Short mmCIF file of C-alpha atoms in Angstrom, two decimals:
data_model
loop_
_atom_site.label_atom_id
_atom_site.label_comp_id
_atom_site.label_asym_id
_atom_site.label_seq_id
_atom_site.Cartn_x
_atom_site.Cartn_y
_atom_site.Cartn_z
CA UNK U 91 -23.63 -6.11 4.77
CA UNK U 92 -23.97 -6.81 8.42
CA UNK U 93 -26.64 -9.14 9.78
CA UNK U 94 -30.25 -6.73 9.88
CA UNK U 95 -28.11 -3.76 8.61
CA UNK U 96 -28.39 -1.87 5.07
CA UNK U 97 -25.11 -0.14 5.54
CA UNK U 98 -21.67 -1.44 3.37
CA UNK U 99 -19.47 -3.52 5.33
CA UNK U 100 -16.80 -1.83 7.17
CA UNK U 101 -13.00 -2.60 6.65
CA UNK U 102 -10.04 -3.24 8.83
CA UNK U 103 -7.33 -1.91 6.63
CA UNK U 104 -3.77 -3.16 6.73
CA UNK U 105 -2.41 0.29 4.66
CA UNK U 106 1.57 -0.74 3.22
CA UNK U 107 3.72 1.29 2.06
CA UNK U 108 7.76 2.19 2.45
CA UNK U 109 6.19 5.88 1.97
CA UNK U 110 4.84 7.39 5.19
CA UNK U 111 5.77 10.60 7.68
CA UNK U 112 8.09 11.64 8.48
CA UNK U 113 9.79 11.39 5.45
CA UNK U 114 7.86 14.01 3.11
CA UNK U 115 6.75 13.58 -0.60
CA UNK U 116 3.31 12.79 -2.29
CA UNK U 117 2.62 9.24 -1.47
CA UNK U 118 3.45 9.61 1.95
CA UNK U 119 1.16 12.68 1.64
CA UNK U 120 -1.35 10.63 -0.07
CA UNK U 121 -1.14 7.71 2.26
CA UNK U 122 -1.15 10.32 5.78
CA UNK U 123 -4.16 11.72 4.52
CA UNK U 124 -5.82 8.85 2.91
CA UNK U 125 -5.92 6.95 6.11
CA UNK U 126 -7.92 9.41 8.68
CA UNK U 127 -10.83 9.98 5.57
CA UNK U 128 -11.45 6.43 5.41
CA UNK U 129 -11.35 6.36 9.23
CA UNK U 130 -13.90 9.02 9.17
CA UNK U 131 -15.75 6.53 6.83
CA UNK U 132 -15.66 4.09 10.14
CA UNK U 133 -13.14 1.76 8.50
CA UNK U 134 -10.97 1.02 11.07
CA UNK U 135 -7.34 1.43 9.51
CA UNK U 136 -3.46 0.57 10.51
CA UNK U 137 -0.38 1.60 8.41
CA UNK U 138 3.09 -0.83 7.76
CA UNK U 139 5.75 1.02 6.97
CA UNK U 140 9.62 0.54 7.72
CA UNK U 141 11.73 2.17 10.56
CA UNK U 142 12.80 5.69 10.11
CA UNK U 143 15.60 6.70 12.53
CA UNK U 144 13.94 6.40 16.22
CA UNK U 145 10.81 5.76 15.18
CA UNK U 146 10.61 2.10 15.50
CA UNK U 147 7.91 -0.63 17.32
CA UNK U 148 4.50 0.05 17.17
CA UNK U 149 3.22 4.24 17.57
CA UNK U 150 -0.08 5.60 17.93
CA UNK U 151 -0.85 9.31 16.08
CA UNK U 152 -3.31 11.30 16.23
CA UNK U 153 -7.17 10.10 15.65
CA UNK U 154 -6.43 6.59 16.62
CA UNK U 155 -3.94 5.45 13.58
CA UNK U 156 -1.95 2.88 14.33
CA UNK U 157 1.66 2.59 12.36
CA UNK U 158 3.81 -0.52 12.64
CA UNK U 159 7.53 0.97 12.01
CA UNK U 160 9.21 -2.34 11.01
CA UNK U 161 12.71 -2.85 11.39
CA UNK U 162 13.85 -3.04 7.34
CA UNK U 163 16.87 -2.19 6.08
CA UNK U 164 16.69 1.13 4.10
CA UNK U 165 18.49 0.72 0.87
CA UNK U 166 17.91 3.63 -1.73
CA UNK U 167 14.92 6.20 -1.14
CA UNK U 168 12.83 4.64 1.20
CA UNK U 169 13.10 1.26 -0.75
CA UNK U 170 14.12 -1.42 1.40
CA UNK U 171 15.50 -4.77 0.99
CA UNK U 172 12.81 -7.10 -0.59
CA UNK U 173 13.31 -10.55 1.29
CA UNK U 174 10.39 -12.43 -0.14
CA UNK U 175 9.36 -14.39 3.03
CA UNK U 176 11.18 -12.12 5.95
CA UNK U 177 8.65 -9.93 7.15
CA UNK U 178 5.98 -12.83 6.88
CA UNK U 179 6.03 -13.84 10.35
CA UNK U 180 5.40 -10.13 11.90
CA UNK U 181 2.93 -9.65 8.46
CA UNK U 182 0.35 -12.30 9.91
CA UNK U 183 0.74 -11.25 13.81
CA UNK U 184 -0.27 -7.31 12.68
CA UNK U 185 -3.28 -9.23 10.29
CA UNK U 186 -4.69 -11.40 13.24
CA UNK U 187 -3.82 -9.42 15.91
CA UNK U 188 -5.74 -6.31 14.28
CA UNK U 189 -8.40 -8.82 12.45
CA UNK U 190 -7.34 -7.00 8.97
CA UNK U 191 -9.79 -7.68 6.18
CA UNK U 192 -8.10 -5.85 3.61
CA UNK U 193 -4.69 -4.88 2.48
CA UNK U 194 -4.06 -1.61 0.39
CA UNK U 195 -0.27 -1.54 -0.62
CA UNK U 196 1.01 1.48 -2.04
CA UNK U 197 3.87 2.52 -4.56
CA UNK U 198 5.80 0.29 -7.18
CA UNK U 199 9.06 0.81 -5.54
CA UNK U 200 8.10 -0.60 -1.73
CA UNK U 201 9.38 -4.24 -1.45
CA UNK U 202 6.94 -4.34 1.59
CA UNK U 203 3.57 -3.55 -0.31
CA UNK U 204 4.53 -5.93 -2.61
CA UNK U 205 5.70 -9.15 -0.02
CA UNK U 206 2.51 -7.79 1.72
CA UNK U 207 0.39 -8.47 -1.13
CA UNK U 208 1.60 -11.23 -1.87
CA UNK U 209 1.10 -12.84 1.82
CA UNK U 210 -2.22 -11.50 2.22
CA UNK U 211 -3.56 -13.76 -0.72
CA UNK U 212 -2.44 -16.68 1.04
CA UNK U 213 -3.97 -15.88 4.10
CA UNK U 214 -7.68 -15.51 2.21
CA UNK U 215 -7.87 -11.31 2.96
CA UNK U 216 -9.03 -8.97 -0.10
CA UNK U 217 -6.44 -7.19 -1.58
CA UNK U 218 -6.26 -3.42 -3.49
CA UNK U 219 -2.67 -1.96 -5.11
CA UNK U 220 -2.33 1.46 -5.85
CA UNK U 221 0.38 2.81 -8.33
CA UNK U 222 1.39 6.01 -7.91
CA UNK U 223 3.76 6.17 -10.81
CA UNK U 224 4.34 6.03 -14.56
CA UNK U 225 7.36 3.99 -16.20
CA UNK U 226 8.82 3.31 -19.34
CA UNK U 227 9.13 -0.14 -21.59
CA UNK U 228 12.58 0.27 -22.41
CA UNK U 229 14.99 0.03 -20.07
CA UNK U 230 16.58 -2.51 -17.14
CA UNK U 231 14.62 -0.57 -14.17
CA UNK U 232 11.65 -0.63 -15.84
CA UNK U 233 11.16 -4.18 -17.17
CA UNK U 234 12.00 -5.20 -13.97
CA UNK U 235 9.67 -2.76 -11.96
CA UNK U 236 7.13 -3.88 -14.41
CA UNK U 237 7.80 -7.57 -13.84
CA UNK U 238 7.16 -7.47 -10.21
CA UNK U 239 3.86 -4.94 -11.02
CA UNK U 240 2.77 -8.09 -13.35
CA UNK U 241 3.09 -10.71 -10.47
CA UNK U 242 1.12 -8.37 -8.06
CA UNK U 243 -1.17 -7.10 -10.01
CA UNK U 244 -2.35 -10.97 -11.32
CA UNK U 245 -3.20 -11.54 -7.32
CA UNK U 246 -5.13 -8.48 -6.05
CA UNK U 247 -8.57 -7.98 -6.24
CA UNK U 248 -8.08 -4.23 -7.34
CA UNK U 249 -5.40 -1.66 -8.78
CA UNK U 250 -6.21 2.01 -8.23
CA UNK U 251 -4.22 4.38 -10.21
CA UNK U 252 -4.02 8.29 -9.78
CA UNK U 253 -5.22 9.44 -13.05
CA UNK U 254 -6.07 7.97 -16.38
CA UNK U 255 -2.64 8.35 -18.08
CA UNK U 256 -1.56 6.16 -15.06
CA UNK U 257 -4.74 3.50 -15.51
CA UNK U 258 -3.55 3.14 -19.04
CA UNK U 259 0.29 2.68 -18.65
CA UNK U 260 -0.58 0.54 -15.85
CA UNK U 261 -2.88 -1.74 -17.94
CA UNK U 262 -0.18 -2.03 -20.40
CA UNK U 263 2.61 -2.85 -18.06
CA UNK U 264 1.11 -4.98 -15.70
CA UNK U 265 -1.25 -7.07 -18.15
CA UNK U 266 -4.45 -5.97 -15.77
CA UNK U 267 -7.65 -6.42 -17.01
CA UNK U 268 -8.73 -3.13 -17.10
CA UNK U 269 -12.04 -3.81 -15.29
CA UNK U 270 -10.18 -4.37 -12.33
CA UNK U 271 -8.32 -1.03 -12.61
CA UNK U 272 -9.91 1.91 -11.46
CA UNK U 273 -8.89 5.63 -11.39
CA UNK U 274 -9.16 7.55 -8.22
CA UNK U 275 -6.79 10.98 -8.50
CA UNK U 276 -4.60 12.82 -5.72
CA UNK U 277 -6.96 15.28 -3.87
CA UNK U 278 -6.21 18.81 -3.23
CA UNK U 279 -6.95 20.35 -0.25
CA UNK U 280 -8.02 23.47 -1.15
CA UNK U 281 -7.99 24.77 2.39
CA UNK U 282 -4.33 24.90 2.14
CA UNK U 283 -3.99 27.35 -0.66
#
């Protein structure tokens, strides 16, 4: 808590993710939404996410959120080229230029939440991963996929999963202790039907 205050300590949140607007589907749903509530919460919060036509550099939307569009090649479905240590130089400028505190990557497929992940251990700042997704045992795109959810899963300080199916393949594929996985599902917003 801060000095002479009762109140939880406020985040700056480095949000990562290939998934954001203006390409449409649920995480990017999940992750355009997610961001203003815990803004509301006054956690200051900034999004990473790759380029997407003309939207490139640095924009600010609506309510203050800030989105880095970094220049990534786009291979397959928002999925970009994982380069391990490529986007570590512009990874720690964003951190210390926006004094992060936390980084939330998002979605098993985005090379970037992972790298990101990965990077933000070494530079000492809490980490959470959220899957979105389910997957299989038994074939070459999953035992990769859940490979790589292993390794990043072993180095952040929390895995939120969308439901409890998803906490308990997740467990299973990514060896997480499953005190350190924690189920928060997709809201509705029931204003909108």
């Amino acid at each position: 808590p801060p000095p002479g205050g009762g109140e939880s300590m406020r985040h700056r949140v480095l949000m990562v993710s290939a998934r954001f607007p203006p390409q449409v589907g649920g995480v990017e749903g999940h992750n355009y939404v997610l961001a203003p509530h815990l803004m509301r919460q006054g956690h200051k919060v900034v999004v990473l996410t790759h380029h997407y036509g003309e939207r490139q550099g640095v924009r600010s939307l609506t309510g203050g959120l800030k989105v880095y569009h970094l220049p990534r090649v786009d291979m397959y479905q928002s999925c970009t080229f994982p380069t391990l240590f490529g986007s570590f130089r512009v990874f720690r400028v964003v951190c210390l230029r926006e004094r992060i505190t936390l980084v939330h990557g998002h979605g098993n497929f985005s090379t970037l939440a992972h790298e990101s992940v990965m990077h933000a251990g070494t530079l000492g700042l809490k980490t959470v991963f959220t899957d979105h997704s389910l997957f299989r045992f038994d074939d070459v795109a999953s035992i990769l996929t859940n490979k790589l959810l292993k390794f990043t899963c072993s180095n952040v300080h929390a895995v939120v999963c969308v439901s409890h199916t998803s906490k308990e393949n997740t467990v299973l594929r990514a060896c997480a202790p499953p005190h350190r996985v924690f189920v928060i599902p997709n809201a509705v917003d029931s204003l909108q039907f």
